[in-house]
PDB file of C-alpha atoms in Angstrom:
ATOM      1  CA  ALA A 206      -2.450 -11.611   1.127  1.00  0.00           C
ATOM      2  CA  ALA A 207      -0.888 -12.832  -1.397  1.00  0.00           C
ATOM      3  CA  ILE A 208      -3.519 -14.976  -3.135  1.00  0.00           C
ATOM      4  CA  VAL A 209      -7.400 -14.409  -2.471  1.00  0.00           C
ATOM      5  CA  THR A 210     -10.129 -15.346  -4.044  1.00  0.00           C
ATOM      6  CA  GLN A 211     -13.269 -14.423  -3.529  1.00  0.00           C
ATOM      7  CA  ASP A 212     -14.040 -17.253  -0.873  1.00  0.00           C
ATOM      8  CA  ALA A 213     -11.193 -15.795   1.156  1.00  0.00           C
ATOM      9  CA  LEU A 214     -12.228 -12.477   0.956  1.00  0.00           C
ATOM     10  CA  ASP A 215     -15.672 -13.249   2.117  1.00  0.00           C
ATOM     11  CA  TRP A 216     -14.174 -15.140   5.065  1.00  0.00           C
ATOM     12  CA  ILE A 217     -11.625 -12.546   6.183  1.00  0.00           C
ATOM     13  CA  LYS A 218     -14.985 -10.056   5.947  1.00  0.00           C
ATOM     14  CA  GLN A 219     -17.000 -12.507   8.244  1.00  0.00           C
ATOM     15  CA  LEU A 220     -13.678 -12.961  10.878  1.00  0.00           C
ATOM     16  CA  ASN A 221     -13.787  -9.398  11.058  1.00  0.00           C
ATOM     17  CA  ILE A 222      -9.806  -9.190  10.635  1.00  0.00           C
ATOM     18  CA  GLY A 223      -7.420  -6.578   8.832  1.00  0.00           C
ATOM     19  CA  VAL A 224      -4.953  -7.046   6.233  1.00  0.00           C
ATOM     20  CA  VAL A 225      -1.039  -6.203   5.766  1.00  0.00           C
ATOM     21  CA  THR A 226      -0.386  -6.517   2.295  1.00  0.00           C
ATOM     22  CA  GLN A 227       2.959  -6.006   0.470  1.00  0.00           C
ATOM     23  CA  PRO A 228       1.431  -4.124  -2.633  1.00  0.00           C
ATOM     24  CA  ASN A 229       5.145  -3.535  -4.284  1.00  0.00           C
ATOM     25  CA  PHE A 230       5.300  -7.553  -5.204  1.00  0.00           C
ATOM     26  CA  ILE A 231       3.393  -7.419  -8.194  1.00  0.00           C
ATOM     27  CA  VAL A 232       5.279  -5.171  -9.636  1.00  0.00           C
ATOM     28  CA  ALA A 233       8.616  -6.665  -8.548  1.00  0.00           C
ATOM     29  CA  ARG A 234       7.444 -10.258  -9.143  1.00  0.00           C
ATOM     30  CA  GLU A 235       5.522  -9.652 -12.196  1.00  0.00           C
ATOM     31  CA  GLN A 236       7.357 -11.688 -14.704  1.00  0.00           C
ATOM     32  CA  ALA A 237       7.693 -14.813 -12.135  1.00  0.00           C
ATOM     33  CA  TYR A 238       3.943 -14.303 -11.696  1.00  0.00           C
ATOM     34  CA  ARG A 239       3.213 -14.531 -15.359  1.00  0.00           C
ATOM     35  CA  GLN A 240       5.261 -17.353 -15.847  1.00  0.00           C
ATOM     36  CA  ASP A 241       3.947 -19.130 -12.696  1.00  0.00           C
ATOM     37  CA  ILE A 242       0.817 -18.207 -11.692  1.00  0.00           C
ATOM     38  CA  GLU A 243      -2.184 -19.760 -13.733  1.00  0.00           C
ATOM     39  CA  ARG A 244      -3.597 -16.700 -15.890  1.00  0.00           C
ATOM     40  CA  ASP A 245      -7.256 -17.425 -14.334  1.00  0.00           C
ATOM     41  CA  MET A 246      -5.513 -16.498 -10.900  1.00  0.00           C
ATOM     42  CA  HIS A 247      -3.966 -13.863 -11.844  1.00  0.00           C
ATOM     43  CA  ALA A 248      -7.260 -11.864 -10.597  1.00  0.00           C
ATOM     44  CA  ASN A 249      -6.749 -12.837  -7.002  1.00  0.00           C
ATOM     45  CA  LEU A 250      -2.799 -11.649  -6.732  1.00  0.00           C
ATOM     46  CA  TRP A 251      -2.021  -8.876  -4.255  1.00  0.00           C
ATOM     47  CA  ARG A 252      -5.884  -7.304  -4.293  1.00  0.00           C
ATOM     48  CA  LEU A 253      -5.992  -4.395  -2.713  1.00  0.00           C
ATOM     49  CA  GLY A 254      -9.659  -2.599  -4.238  1.00  0.00           C
ATOM     50  CA  SER A 255     -11.772  -5.719  -3.143  1.00  0.00           C
ATOM     51  CA  PHE A 256     -10.446  -5.028   0.392  1.00  0.00           C
ATOM     52  CA  GLN A 257     -11.661  -1.517  -0.259  1.00  0.00           C
ATOM     53  CA  THR A 258     -14.952  -2.167  -1.567  1.00  0.00           C
ATOM     54  CA  LYS A 259     -15.519  -4.780   1.505  1.00  0.00           C
ATOM     55  CA  GLU A 260     -14.322  -1.949   4.107  1.00  0.00           C
ATOM     56  CA  ILE A 261     -11.693  -4.472   5.351  1.00  0.00           C
ATOM     57  CA  PRO A 262      -9.167  -2.671   7.188  1.00  0.00           C
ATOM     58  CA  LEU A 263      -6.140  -2.655   4.972  1.00  0.00           C
ATOM     59  CA  ALA A 264      -2.336  -1.278   5.750  1.00  0.00           C
ATOM     60  CA  ALA A 265       1.053  -2.173   3.882  1.00  0.00           C
ATOM     61  CA  GLY A 266       4.579  -3.526   4.254  1.00  0.00           C
ATOM     62  CA  SER A 267       7.442  -3.766   2.284  1.00  0.00           C
ATOM     63  CA  ASP A 268       8.375  -7.537   3.708  1.00  0.00           C
ATOM     64  CA  ALA A 269      11.873  -6.162   3.767  1.00  0.00           C
ATOM     65  CA  PRO A 270      14.562  -7.532   2.784  1.00  0.00           C
ATOM     66  CA  PHE A 271      12.363  -9.603   0.150  1.00  0.00           C
ATOM     67  CA  GLY A 272      11.220  -6.498  -0.987  1.00  0.00           C
ATOM     68  CA  SER A 273      11.983  -2.505  -1.783  1.00  0.00           C
ATOM     69  CA  PHE A 274      12.339  -1.146   1.686  1.00  0.00           C
ATOM     70  CA  ASN A 275      10.953   2.240  -0.522  1.00  0.00           C
ATOM     71  CA  PRO A 276       7.509   2.622   0.106  1.00  0.00           C
ATOM     72  CA  TRP A 277       7.071   4.898  -2.729  1.00  0.00           C
ATOM     73  CA  GLN A 278       7.435   2.010  -5.091  1.00  0.00           C
ATOM     74  CA  ALA A 279       4.780   0.198  -3.304  1.00  0.00           C
ATOM     75  CA  ILE A 280       2.677   3.187  -3.768  1.00  0.00           C
ATOM     76  CA  HIS A 281       3.335   3.024  -7.178  1.00  0.00           C
ATOM     77  CA  ALA A 282       2.449  -0.453  -7.572  1.00  0.00           C
ATOM     78  CA  ALA A 283      -0.784   0.150  -6.124  1.00  0.00           C
ATOM     79  CA  ILE A 284      -1.804   3.334  -7.931  1.00  0.00           C
ATOM     80  CA  ARG A 285      -0.804   1.085 -11.323  1.00  0.00           C
ATOM     81  CA  ARG A 286      -0.705  -2.048 -11.450  1.00  0.00           C
ATOM     82  CA  PRO A 287       0.271  -3.970 -14.374  1.00  0.00           C
ATOM     83  CA  ASP A 288      -2.698  -4.558 -16.793  1.00  0.00           C
ATOM     84  CA  ILE A 289      -2.509  -8.621 -16.978  1.00  0.00           C
ATOM     85  CA  PHE A 290      -3.011  -8.365 -13.202  1.00  0.00           C
ATOM     86  CA  ASN A 291      -6.782  -6.827 -12.585  1.00  0.00           C
ATOM     87  CA  ASP A 292      -6.665  -2.897 -12.634  1.00  0.00           C
ATOM     88  CA  GLU A 293     -10.132  -3.349 -10.649  1.00  0.00           C
ATOM     89  CA  GLU A 294      -7.628  -3.533  -7.783  1.00  0.00           C
ATOM     90  CA  THR A 295      -5.763  -0.424  -7.836  1.00  0.00           C
ATOM     91  CA  LEU A 296      -6.057   2.279  -5.173  1.00  0.00           C
ATOM     92  CA  SER A 297      -6.477   6.377  -5.563  1.00  0.00           C
ATOM     93  CA  PRO A 298      -2.944   7.700  -4.978  1.00  0.00           C
ATOM     94  CA  GLU A 299      -4.846   8.809  -1.546  1.00  0.00           C
ATOM     95  CA  ASP A 300      -5.798   5.756  -0.728  1.00  0.00           C
ATOM     96  CA  ALA A 301      -2.824   3.958  -1.475  1.00  0.00           C
ATOM     97  CA  LEU A 302      -0.456   6.251   0.626  1.00  0.00           C
ATOM     98  CA  ARG A 303      -3.361   5.716   3.212  1.00  0.00           C
ATOM     99  CA  LEU A 304      -2.012   2.484   3.211  1.00  0.00           C
ATOM    100  CA  TYR A 305       1.393   3.503   5.123  1.00  0.00           C
ATOM    101  CA  THR A 306      -0.357   6.322   7.241  1.00  0.00           C
ATOM    102  CA  THR A 307      -2.548   3.645   9.021  1.00  0.00           C
ATOM    103  CA  GLU A 308      -1.664   2.021  12.347  1.00  0.00           C
ATOM    104  CA  ALA A 309      -0.593  -1.334  11.557  1.00  0.00           C
ATOM    105  CA  THR A 310      -1.249  -2.286  15.028  1.00  0.00           C
ATOM    106  CA  ASN A 311      -4.655  -0.924  14.927  1.00  0.00           C
ATOM    107  CA  MET A 312      -6.158  -0.529  11.529  1.00  0.00           C
ATOM    108  CA  ARG A 313      -9.308   0.137  12.921  1.00  0.00           C
ATOM    109  CA  VAL A 314      -8.566   3.562  14.759  1.00  0.00           C
ATOM    110  CA  GLN A 315      -9.078   6.202  12.237  1.00  0.00           C
ATOM    111  CA  ARG A 316      -6.251   8.738  11.976  1.00  0.00           C
ATOM    112  CA  ASN A 317      -6.778  12.481  11.901  1.00  0.00           C
ATOM    113  CA  ILE A 318      -4.211  15.527  11.242  1.00  0.00           C
ATOM    114  CA  LYS A 319      -5.379  18.172  13.879  1.00  0.00           C
ATOM    115  CA  LYS A 320      -3.762  20.604  16.014  1.00  0.00           C
ATOM    116  CA  GLY A 321      -2.279  18.960  18.841  1.00  0.00           C
ATOM    117  CA  ALA A 322      -2.661  15.737  17.533  1.00  0.00           C
ATOM    118  CA  VAL A 323       0.392  13.399  17.888  1.00  0.00           C
ATOM    119  CA  ALA A 324       1.985  13.065  14.686  1.00  0.00           C
ATOM    120  CA  ASP A 325       5.048  12.244  12.517  1.00  0.00           C
ATOM    121  CA  LEU A 326       6.290  14.158  10.031  1.00  0.00           C
ATOM    122  CA  CYS A 327       7.927  13.427   6.210  1.00  0.00           C
ATOM    123  CA  LEU A 328       8.312  16.393   4.395  1.00  0.00           C
ATOM    124  CA  MET A 329       8.858  15.924   0.380  1.00  0.00           C
ATOM    125  CA  HIS A 330      10.838  17.970  -2.067  1.00  0.00           C
ATOM    126  CA  GLN A 331       7.968  17.720  -4.766  1.00  0.00           C
ATOM    127  CA  SER A 332       4.283  18.968  -4.649  1.00  0.00           C
ATOM    128  CA  ARG A 333       1.690  16.625  -3.775  1.00  0.00           C
ATOM    129  CA  SER A 334      -0.232  16.284  -7.086  1.00  0.00           C
ATOM    130  CA  ALA A 335       3.598  15.557  -8.536  1.00  0.00           C
ATOM    131  CA  LEU A 336       4.349  12.441  -6.035  1.00  0.00           C
ATOM    132  CA  PHE A 337       1.264  11.294  -6.696  1.00  0.00           C
ATOM    133  CA  LYS A 338       1.926  11.065 -10.599  1.00  0.00           C
ATOM    134  CA  ASP A 339       4.871   9.688 -10.462  1.00  0.00           C
ATOM    135  CA  PRO A 340       5.622   8.218  -6.776  1.00  0.00           C
ATOM    136  CA  THR A 341       8.602   6.326  -7.973  1.00  0.00           C
ATOM    137  CA  ASN A 342      10.699   9.905  -7.988  1.00  0.00           C
ATOM    138  CA  ALA A 343       9.744  10.648  -4.741  1.00  0.00           C
ATOM    139  CA  LYS A 344      12.544  12.445  -2.881  1.00  0.00           C
ATOM    140  CA  VAL A 345      12.444  12.818   0.942  1.00  0.00           C
ATOM    141  CA  HIS A 346      13.479  16.478   2.501  1.00  0.00           C
ATOM    142  CA  MET A 347      12.861  15.534   6.095  1.00  0.00           C
ATOM    143  CA  THR A 348      11.508  13.132   8.193  1.00  0.00           C
ATOM    144  CA  LEU A 349      10.383  13.695  11.699  1.00  0.00           C
ATOM    145  CA  ILE A 350       9.581  10.903  14.499  1.00  0.00           C
ATOM    146  CA  ASP A 351       7.963  12.255  17.574  1.00  0.00           C
ATOM    147  CA  GLY A 352       9.191  15.818  16.887  1.00  0.00           C
ATOM    148  CA  LYS A 353      12.909  14.630  16.562  1.00  0.00           C
ATOM    149  CA  VAL A 354      14.881  15.083  13.215  1.00  0.00           C
ATOM    150  CA  VAL A 355      15.520  11.640  11.745  1.00  0.00           C
ATOM    151  CA  TYR A 356      16.431  12.254   8.502  1.00  0.00           C
ATOM    152  CA  LYS A 357      17.412  15.307   6.393  1.00  0.00           C
ATOM    153  CA  SER A 358      18.750  15.087   2.969  1.00  0.00           C
TER     154      SER A 358
END
């Protein structure tokens, strides 16, 4: 969802579909967008808040290798977009993190963290508040998938 006009946003809502987007591009390609995209279209670039307002299911990916593999850079971009690109499209830190905890294959399913629920785990070195203050400094301590350690720093 690189450029989404209001008409396109309404159409997506009418079709009842979800969107997987790459929030990192608004920062990674900021200079190119400033030069190559007409200023009146900047507000339509890589929207996030508009999807949320319209209750359109939303998830995120990196589009690697064309973007960074690091989801924390995309979370940072979702929280703090460059000013020129419509800061009404930013998300809260919790909503930005939710872009990566939503099951992209079925974005309409509400996932819960509760006893007995199937879960993967990413254990961070920072507190939640420190992580949300600057996601680009995220340091992963350990990652578990299906209960097995797949990464440990």
